Amino acid sequence: QCVAVCPTGALTEVNNVRNVVDALNDPSKHVVAQVAPAIRVAIGEVFGMEPGSITTGQLATSLRRLGFDGVFDTNFAADLTILEEASELVHRLEHNGRLPILTSCCPAWVRFFEHQFPDLLDVPSTCKSPQMMFGAIAKTYYAKKIGVDPKDIVVVSIMPCLAKKTEAAREEMDIDQMHNVDLVLTTREFGAMLKEAGTNFSKLPPSEFDNILGESTGAAVIFGTTGGVIEAAVRTAYEWVTGDELEKVDFQQLRGLEGIRSATVKVGSQYLHIGIAHGLGNARKLLEDIRAGKSHYHAIEIMACPGGCIGGGGQPYHHGDMEILRKRQEAIYREDAGMKVRKSHENQEVLKLYEEFLGEPYGDRAHQLLHTHYSPKERI
Ligand code: SF4
């Protein structure tokens, strides 16, 4: 068994490649894959491509050739996350709710505040991460659509992250005592699996993800870098609050690689004060301010890894080289800029999911499947 150490210092990496191969070889199982946003700008490095090479289409083709029954995109679920998170933000703003709201899609960060700030558990968003929302929808809506027992569906995630493995195992995430994500491979593990299969990755013809969990927008892909989740949420919250079309979707003031950033965004008649931190040392400073009642932010995005998921502990090693992270980040924004649809609330597959199955964003069924809760945890 291969074990590697997590740069966040919290976890070890247990290699699940054999389990994935066993699932693919089991004819009684329907095996689906989801690919996180940050993978597409980094996995090429495993095959000698330049950092920042965009390989979205090659990823879809490679998964199909490995034999996955459904080849899907975590970006679909990132758009879904934004519908829930922007609803929660608007709800808290309109109902005098707890502010600031903190993003909750980074499991290393979630674990950190559960251990170290147990008095602030009502501050983070209750939204599950895109990985877990995908799993919840795959084992309910998708299972029903294709007529397969959820117990026979194996959800495999390709993630930039070691903490995503323990997130998948959290009991708080289960629905009907069933894990929604079964196996998680890091970018490096998936790269090794492709190499073992003799895949000439850089030469693969590109293809599309499958529907009905494959459509995504530019807002989803920017989840892969620090500042992206909050920018995606602002794109949606702006249009919901003002009722106006957002003509310029690029919020340059939310971008960059500085450890702590802050920006003010005008939304209708009000100003939203936004904080962004990556790296847990930086996160601690913002949390201490909240604890001391000194925070003036409405919303804060926190990611544990340098640069956000582009610098995740499961990505090809970057050894702290900021130039590599910068190239991956630029690629994320290029991919966003090249998308036809760049706002999560315009994702047609997501809208159909609400219409056919979930009901309203932030409604009862969405709460049941897409939200979670936190509890104080022992220090590790
Ligand atoms: Fe995982 Fe790091 Fe991304 Fe957090 S920032 S979700 S720990 S890769």
Short mmCIF file of C-alpha atoms and ligand atoms in Angstrom, two decimals:
data_model
loop_
_atom_site.label_atom_id
_atom_site.label_comp_id
_atom_site.label_asym_id
_atom_site.label_seq_id
_atom_site.Cartn_x
_atom_site.Cartn_y
_atom_site.Cartn_z
CA GLN A 1 0.00 0.00 0.00
CA CYS A 2 1.31 3.40 -1.00
CA VAL A 3 1.26 6.08 1.70
CA ALA A 4 2.32 9.70 1.21
CA VAL A 5 2.30 12.61 3.65
CA CYS A 6 -0.15 15.51 3.33
CA PRO A 7 1.42 18.98 3.19
CA THR A 8 -1.39 20.30 5.39
CA GLY A 9 0.11 18.07 8.08
CA ALA A 10 -3.24 16.51 8.82
CA LEU A 11 -3.50 13.36 6.80
CA THR A 12 -1.87 10.51 5.00
CA GLU A 13 -2.63 9.39 1.50
CA VAL A 14 -3.97 5.87 1.08
CA ASN A 15 -3.80 4.70 -2.48
CA ASN A 16 -7.17 3.50 -3.82
CA VAL A 17 -6.10 2.62 -7.39
CA ARG A 18 -6.52 -1.16 -6.84
CA ASN A 19 -10.02 -0.68 -5.45
CA VAL A 20 -10.97 1.40 -8.48
CA VAL A 21 -9.64 -1.25 -10.85
CA ASP A 22 -11.58 -3.95 -8.95
CA ALA A 23 -14.78 -1.90 -9.21
CA LEU A 24 -14.27 -1.38 -12.95
CA ASN A 25 -13.82 -5.13 -13.38
CA ASP A 26 -16.99 -5.96 -11.45
CA PRO A 27 -19.89 -6.28 -13.93
CA SER A 28 -22.46 -5.87 -11.14
CA LYS A 29 -21.26 -2.31 -10.47
CA HIS A 30 -22.07 0.91 -12.31
CA VAL A 31 -18.91 2.97 -11.84
CA VAL A 32 -18.95 6.72 -12.38
CA ALA A 33 -16.14 9.25 -12.14
CA GLN A 34 -16.12 12.93 -11.26
CA VAL A 35 -13.14 15.21 -11.89
CA ALA A 36 -12.43 18.27 -9.72
CA PRO A 37 -11.74 21.63 -11.38
CA ALA A 38 -8.05 21.88 -10.45
CA ILE A 39 -7.12 18.52 -12.03
CA ARG A 40 -7.50 19.76 -15.60
CA VAL A 41 -4.73 22.35 -15.28
CA ALA A 42 -2.21 20.13 -13.47
CA ILE A 43 -2.37 16.47 -14.48
CA GLY A 44 -0.59 17.18 -17.77
CA GLU A 45 2.58 17.71 -15.69
CA VAL A 46 2.57 13.99 -14.84
CA PHE A 47 3.00 13.38 -18.57
CA GLY A 48 5.67 16.03 -19.21
CA MET A 49 3.28 18.77 -20.34
CA GLU A 50 3.81 22.38 -19.31
CA PRO A 51 2.23 23.52 -16.02
CA GLY A 52 -1.05 25.19 -16.87
CA SER A 53 -1.80 22.97 -19.88
CA ILE A 54 -5.58 22.57 -20.03
CA THR A 55 -6.57 18.91 -20.43
CA THR A 56 -10.31 18.85 -19.75
CA GLY A 57 -11.17 16.93 -22.93
CA GLN A 58 -8.33 14.44 -22.46
CA LEU A 59 -9.56 13.69 -18.95
CA ALA A 60 -13.01 12.78 -20.24
CA THR A 61 -11.54 10.56 -22.96
CA SER A 62 -9.11 8.84 -20.60
CA LEU A 63 -11.83 7.96 -18.10
CA ARG A 64 -14.07 6.59 -20.83
CA ARG A 65 -11.24 4.42 -22.18
CA LEU A 66 -10.58 3.06 -18.69
CA GLY A 67 -14.13 1.75 -18.71
CA PHE A 68 -16.09 4.13 -16.46
CA ASP A 69 -19.85 3.85 -17.07
CA GLY A 70 -20.40 7.56 -16.46
CA VAL A 71 -17.78 10.27 -17.01
CA PHE A 72 -18.83 13.38 -15.12
CA ASP A 73 -17.54 16.70 -13.94
CA THR A 74 -17.33 17.93 -10.34
CA ASN A 75 -17.84 21.35 -11.94
CA PHE A 76 -21.50 20.43 -12.39
CA ALA A 77 -21.70 20.09 -8.61
CA ALA A 78 -19.67 23.27 -8.12
CA ASP A 79 -22.44 25.14 -9.93
CA LEU A 80 -24.95 23.39 -7.71
CA THR A 81 -22.90 24.41 -4.64
CA ILE A 82 -23.08 28.04 -5.74
CA LEU A 83 -26.87 27.92 -6.01
CA GLU A 84 -27.01 26.66 -2.44
CA GLU A 85 -24.25 28.87 -1.05
CA ALA A 86 -25.42 32.08 -2.73
CA SER A 87 -28.95 31.30 -1.43
CA GLU A 88 -27.55 30.86 2.06
CA LEU A 89 -25.62 34.13 1.81
CA VAL A 90 -28.68 36.04 0.58
CA HIS A 91 -30.79 34.38 3.29
CA ARG A 92 -28.36 35.43 6.03
CA LEU A 93 -28.15 38.98 4.64
CA GLU A 94 -31.92 39.36 4.43
CA HIS A 95 -32.76 37.68 7.75
CA ASN A 96 -30.12 39.26 9.92
CA GLY A 97 -28.32 35.91 10.04
CA ARG A 98 -24.82 35.08 11.32
CA LEU A 99 -22.13 36.95 9.39
CA PRO A 100 -19.60 36.58 8.00
CA ILE A 101 -20.47 33.39 6.19
CA LEU A 102 -17.44 31.18 5.60
CA THR A 103 -17.08 28.85 2.62
CA SER A 104 -17.05 25.16 3.50
CA CYS A 105 -15.83 23.28 0.43
CA CYS A 106 -12.29 22.65 1.72
CA PRO A 107 -12.34 19.65 4.10
CA ALA A 108 -8.91 20.41 5.60
CA TRP A 109 -10.24 23.82 6.55
CA VAL A 110 -13.46 22.28 7.94
CA ARG A 111 -11.42 19.90 10.08
CA PHE A 112 -9.26 22.80 11.25
CA PHE A 113 -12.15 24.91 12.52
CA GLU A 114 -13.87 21.92 14.13
CA HIS A 115 -10.69 21.29 16.12
CA GLN A 116 -9.58 24.80 16.87
CA PHE A 117 -12.63 27.04 16.76
CA PRO A 118 -15.46 24.88 18.17
CA ASP A 119 -17.14 28.05 19.45
CA LEU A 120 -17.63 29.28 15.86
CA LEU A 121 -19.39 26.28 14.29
CA ASP A 122 -22.41 28.36 13.33
CA VAL A 123 -20.31 30.64 11.13
CA PRO A 124 -19.38 28.42 8.15
CA SER A 125 -21.86 27.70 5.38
CA THR A 126 -23.67 24.41 5.88
CA CYS A 127 -23.20 23.52 2.21
CA LYS A 128 -21.46 20.25 1.46
CA SER A 129 -18.50 20.52 -0.89
CA PRO A 130 -18.97 19.96 -4.65
CA GLN A 131 -17.41 16.48 -4.30
CA MET A 132 -20.04 15.47 -1.76
CA MET A 133 -22.96 17.19 -3.49
CA PHE A 134 -22.03 15.25 -6.62
CA GLY A 135 -22.08 11.98 -4.69
CA ALA A 136 -25.45 12.78 -3.10
CA ILE A 137 -27.02 13.53 -6.49
CA ALA A 138 -25.37 10.53 -8.18
CA LYS A 139 -26.87 8.13 -5.62
CA THR A 140 -30.36 9.65 -5.68
CA TYR A 141 -31.44 11.59 -8.77
CA TYR A 142 -29.01 9.93 -11.21
CA ALA A 143 -29.63 6.43 -9.79
CA LYS A 144 -33.36 6.92 -10.29
CA LYS A 145 -32.90 8.28 -13.80
CA ILE A 146 -30.85 5.30 -14.98
CA GLY A 147 -32.82 2.76 -12.95
CA VAL A 148 -29.90 1.39 -10.94
CA ASP A 149 -29.93 0.59 -7.21
CA PRO A 150 -27.73 3.23 -5.49
CA LYS A 151 -25.96 0.37 -3.69
CA ASP A 152 -24.64 -0.78 -7.07
CA ILE A 153 -23.30 2.64 -8.03
CA VAL A 154 -19.65 3.27 -7.24
CA VAL A 155 -18.72 6.96 -7.21
CA VAL A 156 -15.02 7.59 -7.83
CA SER A 157 -13.61 11.08 -7.35
CA ILE A 158 -10.43 12.39 -8.94
CA MET A 159 -9.34 15.10 -6.51
CA PRO A 160 -6.35 17.41 -6.01
CA CYS A 161 -6.56 16.66 -2.37
CA LEU A 162 -5.75 14.21 0.39
CA ALA A 163 -8.38 15.60 2.75
CA LYS A 164 -11.11 14.66 0.24
CA LYS A 165 -10.52 11.00 1.19
CA THR A 166 -11.49 11.60 4.80
CA GLU A 167 -14.29 13.95 3.76
CA ALA A 168 -15.85 11.10 1.76
CA ALA A 169 -15.79 8.94 4.89
CA ARG A 170 -17.45 11.50 7.22
CA GLU A 171 -20.65 10.01 8.63
CA GLU A 172 -22.29 13.46 8.60
CA MET A 173 -22.23 13.25 4.81
CA ASP A 174 -23.99 9.88 4.49
CA ILE A 175 -27.51 9.51 3.17
CA ASP A 176 -29.46 6.41 4.28
CA GLN A 177 -26.31 5.10 6.02
CA MET A 178 -24.56 5.02 2.67
CA HIS A 179 -21.38 6.86 1.66
CA ASN A 180 -22.07 9.07 -1.33
CA VAL A 181 -18.50 8.96 -2.58
CA ASP A 182 -16.88 5.53 -2.46
CA LEU A 183 -13.32 5.97 -3.66
CA VAL A 184 -11.06 8.98 -4.04
CA LEU A 185 -7.94 9.15 -6.19
CA THR A 186 -5.54 12.06 -6.08
CA THR A 187 -4.24 13.64 -9.28
CA ARG A 188 -0.94 11.78 -8.81
CA GLU A 189 -2.68 8.45 -8.22
CA PHE A 190 -4.87 8.89 -11.27
CA GLY A 191 -1.82 9.85 -13.34
CA ALA A 192 -0.08 6.67 -12.16
CA MET A 193 -3.17 4.62 -13.04
CA LEU A 194 -3.21 6.06 -16.55
CA LYS A 195 0.49 5.34 -16.96
CA GLU A 196 -0.04 1.76 -15.81
CA ALA A 197 -2.78 1.43 -18.44
CA GLY A 198 -0.32 2.65 -21.08
CA THR A 199 -2.30 5.83 -21.83
CA ASN A 200 -0.56 8.39 -24.00
CA PHE A 201 -2.44 11.16 -22.21
CA SER A 202 -1.14 14.23 -24.04
CA LYS A 203 -2.09 12.72 -27.41
CA LEU A 204 -5.63 11.68 -26.50
CA PRO A 205 -8.39 13.23 -28.59
CA PRO A 206 -10.54 15.49 -26.41
CA SER A 207 -14.17 14.61 -25.69
CA GLU A 208 -17.05 15.95 -23.61
CA PHE A 209 -18.30 14.84 -20.21
CA ASP A 210 -21.53 12.84 -20.20
CA ASN A 211 -24.87 14.33 -19.33
CA ILE A 212 -26.83 14.50 -16.98
CA LEU A 213 -24.12 15.48 -14.48
CA GLY A 214 -21.58 16.91 -16.90
CA GLU A 215 -22.61 20.44 -17.83
CA SER A 216 -20.79 23.28 -16.13
CA THR A 217 -20.04 27.00 -16.32
CA GLY A 218 -16.98 29.20 -15.99
CA ALA A 219 -18.01 29.98 -12.43
CA ALA A 220 -17.45 26.33 -11.53
CA VAL A 221 -13.95 25.99 -12.92
CA ILE A 222 -12.63 28.90 -10.84
CA PHE A 223 -13.36 26.85 -7.70
CA GLY A 224 -9.92 25.42 -8.44
CA THR A 225 -8.05 28.50 -7.27
CA THR A 226 -8.03 30.76 -4.23
CA GLY A 227 -10.74 33.42 -4.57
CA GLY A 228 -12.72 31.44 -7.11
CA VAL A 229 -15.51 30.12 -4.91
CA ILE A 230 -16.36 33.57 -3.59
CA GLU A 231 -16.16 35.10 -7.09
CA ALA A 232 -18.56 32.46 -8.40
CA ALA A 233 -20.94 33.14 -5.48
CA VAL A 234 -20.81 36.90 -6.10
CA ARG A 235 -21.67 36.43 -9.80
CA THR A 236 -24.89 34.69 -8.76
CA ALA A 237 -25.73 36.72 -5.63
CA TYR A 238 -25.34 39.95 -7.60
CA GLU A 239 -27.98 39.00 -10.16
CA TRP A 240 -30.33 37.55 -7.54
CA VAL A 241 -30.14 40.61 -5.27
CA THR A 242 -30.27 43.33 -7.94
CA GLY A 243 -32.35 41.59 -10.61
CA ASP A 244 -29.91 43.12 -13.11
CA GLU A 245 -27.70 41.28 -15.54
CA LEU A 246 -24.07 41.26 -14.48
CA GLU A 247 -22.27 42.46 -17.57
CA LYS A 248 -18.69 42.14 -16.38
CA VAL A 249 -18.28 38.79 -14.63
CA ASP A 250 -14.53 39.08 -13.91
CA PHE A 251 -13.93 40.37 -10.39
CA GLN A 252 -10.22 41.16 -10.61
CA GLN A 253 -10.20 42.49 -7.05
CA LEU A 254 -10.88 38.95 -5.75
CA ARG A 255 -7.97 37.37 -7.65
CA GLY A 256 -4.31 36.95 -6.85
CA LEU A 257 -1.97 34.82 -4.78
CA GLU A 258 -1.41 36.96 -1.67
CA GLY A 259 -2.11 34.96 1.49
CA ILE A 260 -4.88 37.25 2.76
CA ARG A 261 -6.86 39.52 0.46
CA SER A 262 -9.87 41.69 0.95
CA ALA A 263 -12.20 43.42 -1.45
CA THR A 264 -15.43 45.37 -1.47
CA VAL A 265 -18.02 44.58 -4.13
CA LYS A 266 -21.07 46.77 -4.75
CA VAL A 267 -24.22 44.66 -4.98
CA GLY A 268 -27.20 46.90 -5.70
CA SER A 269 -27.36 49.49 -2.98
CA GLN A 270 -25.15 47.63 -0.54
CA TYR A 271 -21.45 46.93 -0.29
CA LEU A 272 -20.27 43.37 0.35
CA HIS A 273 -17.00 43.16 2.25
CA ILE A 274 -15.18 39.99 1.27
CA GLY A 275 -12.14 38.32 2.77
CA ILE A 276 -10.04 35.59 1.18
CA ALA A 277 -7.32 33.50 2.80
CA HIS A 278 -5.31 30.49 1.69
CA GLY A 279 -3.07 28.59 4.05
CA LEU A 280 -4.30 27.74 7.55
CA GLY A 281 -2.00 30.27 9.25
CA ASN A 282 -3.73 33.02 7.32
CA ALA A 283 -7.14 31.49 8.03
CA ARG A 284 -6.40 31.55 11.76
CA LYS A 285 -5.88 35.33 11.67
CA LEU A 286 -9.33 35.89 10.12
CA LEU A 287 -10.93 33.46 12.59
CA GLU A 288 -9.30 35.19 15.59
CA ASP A 289 -10.83 38.47 14.39
CA ILE A 290 -14.29 36.88 14.19
CA ARG A 291 -13.86 35.42 17.68
CA ALA A 292 -12.85 38.85 18.99
CA GLY A 293 -15.83 40.50 17.30
CA LYS A 294 -13.52 42.57 15.10
CA SER A 295 -14.36 41.13 11.67
CA HIS A 296 -16.09 43.50 9.26
CA TYR A 297 -16.58 40.93 6.50
CA HIS A 298 -19.87 39.63 5.12
CA ALA A 299 -18.27 36.60 3.48
CA ILE A 300 -14.90 34.87 3.71
CA GLU A 301 -13.40 32.17 1.50
CA ILE A 302 -10.78 29.94 3.02
CA MET A 303 -8.68 27.24 1.37
CA ALA A 304 -6.04 25.26 3.23
CA CYS A 305 -3.53 24.82 0.42
CA PRO A 306 -1.29 27.46 -1.14
CA GLY A 307 -3.12 28.89 -4.14
CA GLY A 308 -6.21 26.83 -3.26
CA CYS A 309 -6.79 23.45 -4.93
CA ILE A 310 -4.30 24.17 -7.73
CA GLY A 311 -1.68 23.70 -5.00
CA GLY A 312 -3.41 20.75 -3.32
CA GLY A 313 -1.50 17.98 -1.58
CA GLY A 314 -2.55 15.39 -4.18
CA GLN A 315 -1.44 17.42 -7.20
CA PRO A 316 1.83 16.84 -9.09
CA TYR A 317 4.57 18.09 -6.76
CA HIS A 318 5.30 21.81 -7.13
CA HIS A 319 7.78 22.05 -4.23
CA GLY A 320 6.54 25.53 -3.33
CA ASP A 321 7.37 26.89 -6.80
CA MET A 322 5.01 29.86 -7.11
CA GLU A 323 5.65 30.06 -10.84
CA ILE A 324 4.00 26.65 -11.29
CA LEU A 325 1.03 27.74 -9.18
CA ARG A 326 0.75 30.98 -11.12
CA LYS A 327 0.63 29.05 -14.43
CA ARG A 328 -2.04 26.70 -13.10
CA GLN A 329 -4.03 29.67 -11.84
CA GLU A 330 -3.80 31.49 -15.18
CA ALA A 331 -5.03 28.34 -16.90
CA ILE A 332 -8.06 28.22 -14.58
CA TYR A 333 -9.00 31.78 -15.54
CA ARG A 334 -8.37 31.05 -19.25
CA GLU A 335 -10.71 28.07 -19.06
CA ASP A 336 -13.37 30.26 -17.38
CA ALA A 337 -12.98 33.04 -19.95
CA GLY A 338 -13.43 30.52 -22.77
CA MET A 339 -16.74 29.15 -21.48
CA LYS A 340 -20.01 30.16 -23.17
CA VAL A 341 -21.86 30.29 -19.85
CA ARG A 342 -20.04 31.77 -16.85
CA LYS A 343 -22.67 32.01 -14.12
CA SER A 344 -23.74 28.99 -12.10
CA HIS A 345 -27.44 29.88 -12.06
CA GLU A 346 -27.46 29.58 -15.86
CA ASN A 347 -26.36 25.92 -15.84
CA GLN A 348 -29.31 24.23 -17.58
CA GLU A 349 -28.66 20.73 -16.15
CA VAL A 350 -28.57 22.17 -12.63
CA LEU A 351 -31.80 24.09 -13.22
CA LYS A 352 -33.41 20.90 -14.50
CA LEU A 353 -32.24 19.06 -11.39
CA TYR A 354 -34.09 21.59 -9.21
CA GLU A 355 -37.15 21.47 -11.42
CA GLU A 356 -37.39 17.68 -11.55
CA PHE A 357 -36.06 16.66 -8.16
CA LEU A 358 -34.78 19.17 -5.61
CA GLY A 359 -37.41 21.90 -5.67
CA GLU A 360 -36.18 25.32 -4.55
CA PRO A 361 -32.53 26.12 -3.83
CA TYR A 362 -32.03 26.06 -0.04
CA GLY A 363 -35.38 24.25 0.26
CA ASP A 364 -36.19 21.11 2.29
CA ARG A 365 -34.89 18.47 -0.10
CA ALA A 366 -31.77 20.50 -0.85
CA HIS A 367 -31.14 20.72 2.89
CA GLN A 368 -31.56 16.98 3.31
CA LEU A 369 -29.14 16.08 0.52
CA LEU A 370 -26.78 19.00 0.03
CA HIS A 371 -26.17 20.45 3.49
CA THR A 372 -24.33 19.14 6.53
CA HIS A 373 -23.48 20.06 10.11
CA TYR A 374 -20.31 20.43 12.13
CA SER A 375 -19.29 19.34 15.58
CA PRO A 376 -16.30 19.89 17.86
CA LYS A 377 -13.57 17.37 17.14
CA GLU A 378 -10.60 16.18 19.16
CA ARG A 379 -7.30 17.72 18.22
CA ILE A 380 -5.10 15.52 15.99
FE1 SF4 B 1 -8.14 19.98 -0.65
FE2 SF4 B 1 -6.27 21.83 -0.49
FE3 SF4 B 1 -8.38 22.19 -2.10
FE4 SF4 B 1 -8.65 22.28 0.54
S1 SF4 B 1 -7.48 23.71 -0.73
S2 SF4 B 1 -9.99 21.21 -0.90
S3 SF4 B 1 -7.17 20.73 1.24
S4 SF4 B 1 -6.79 20.64 -2.30
#
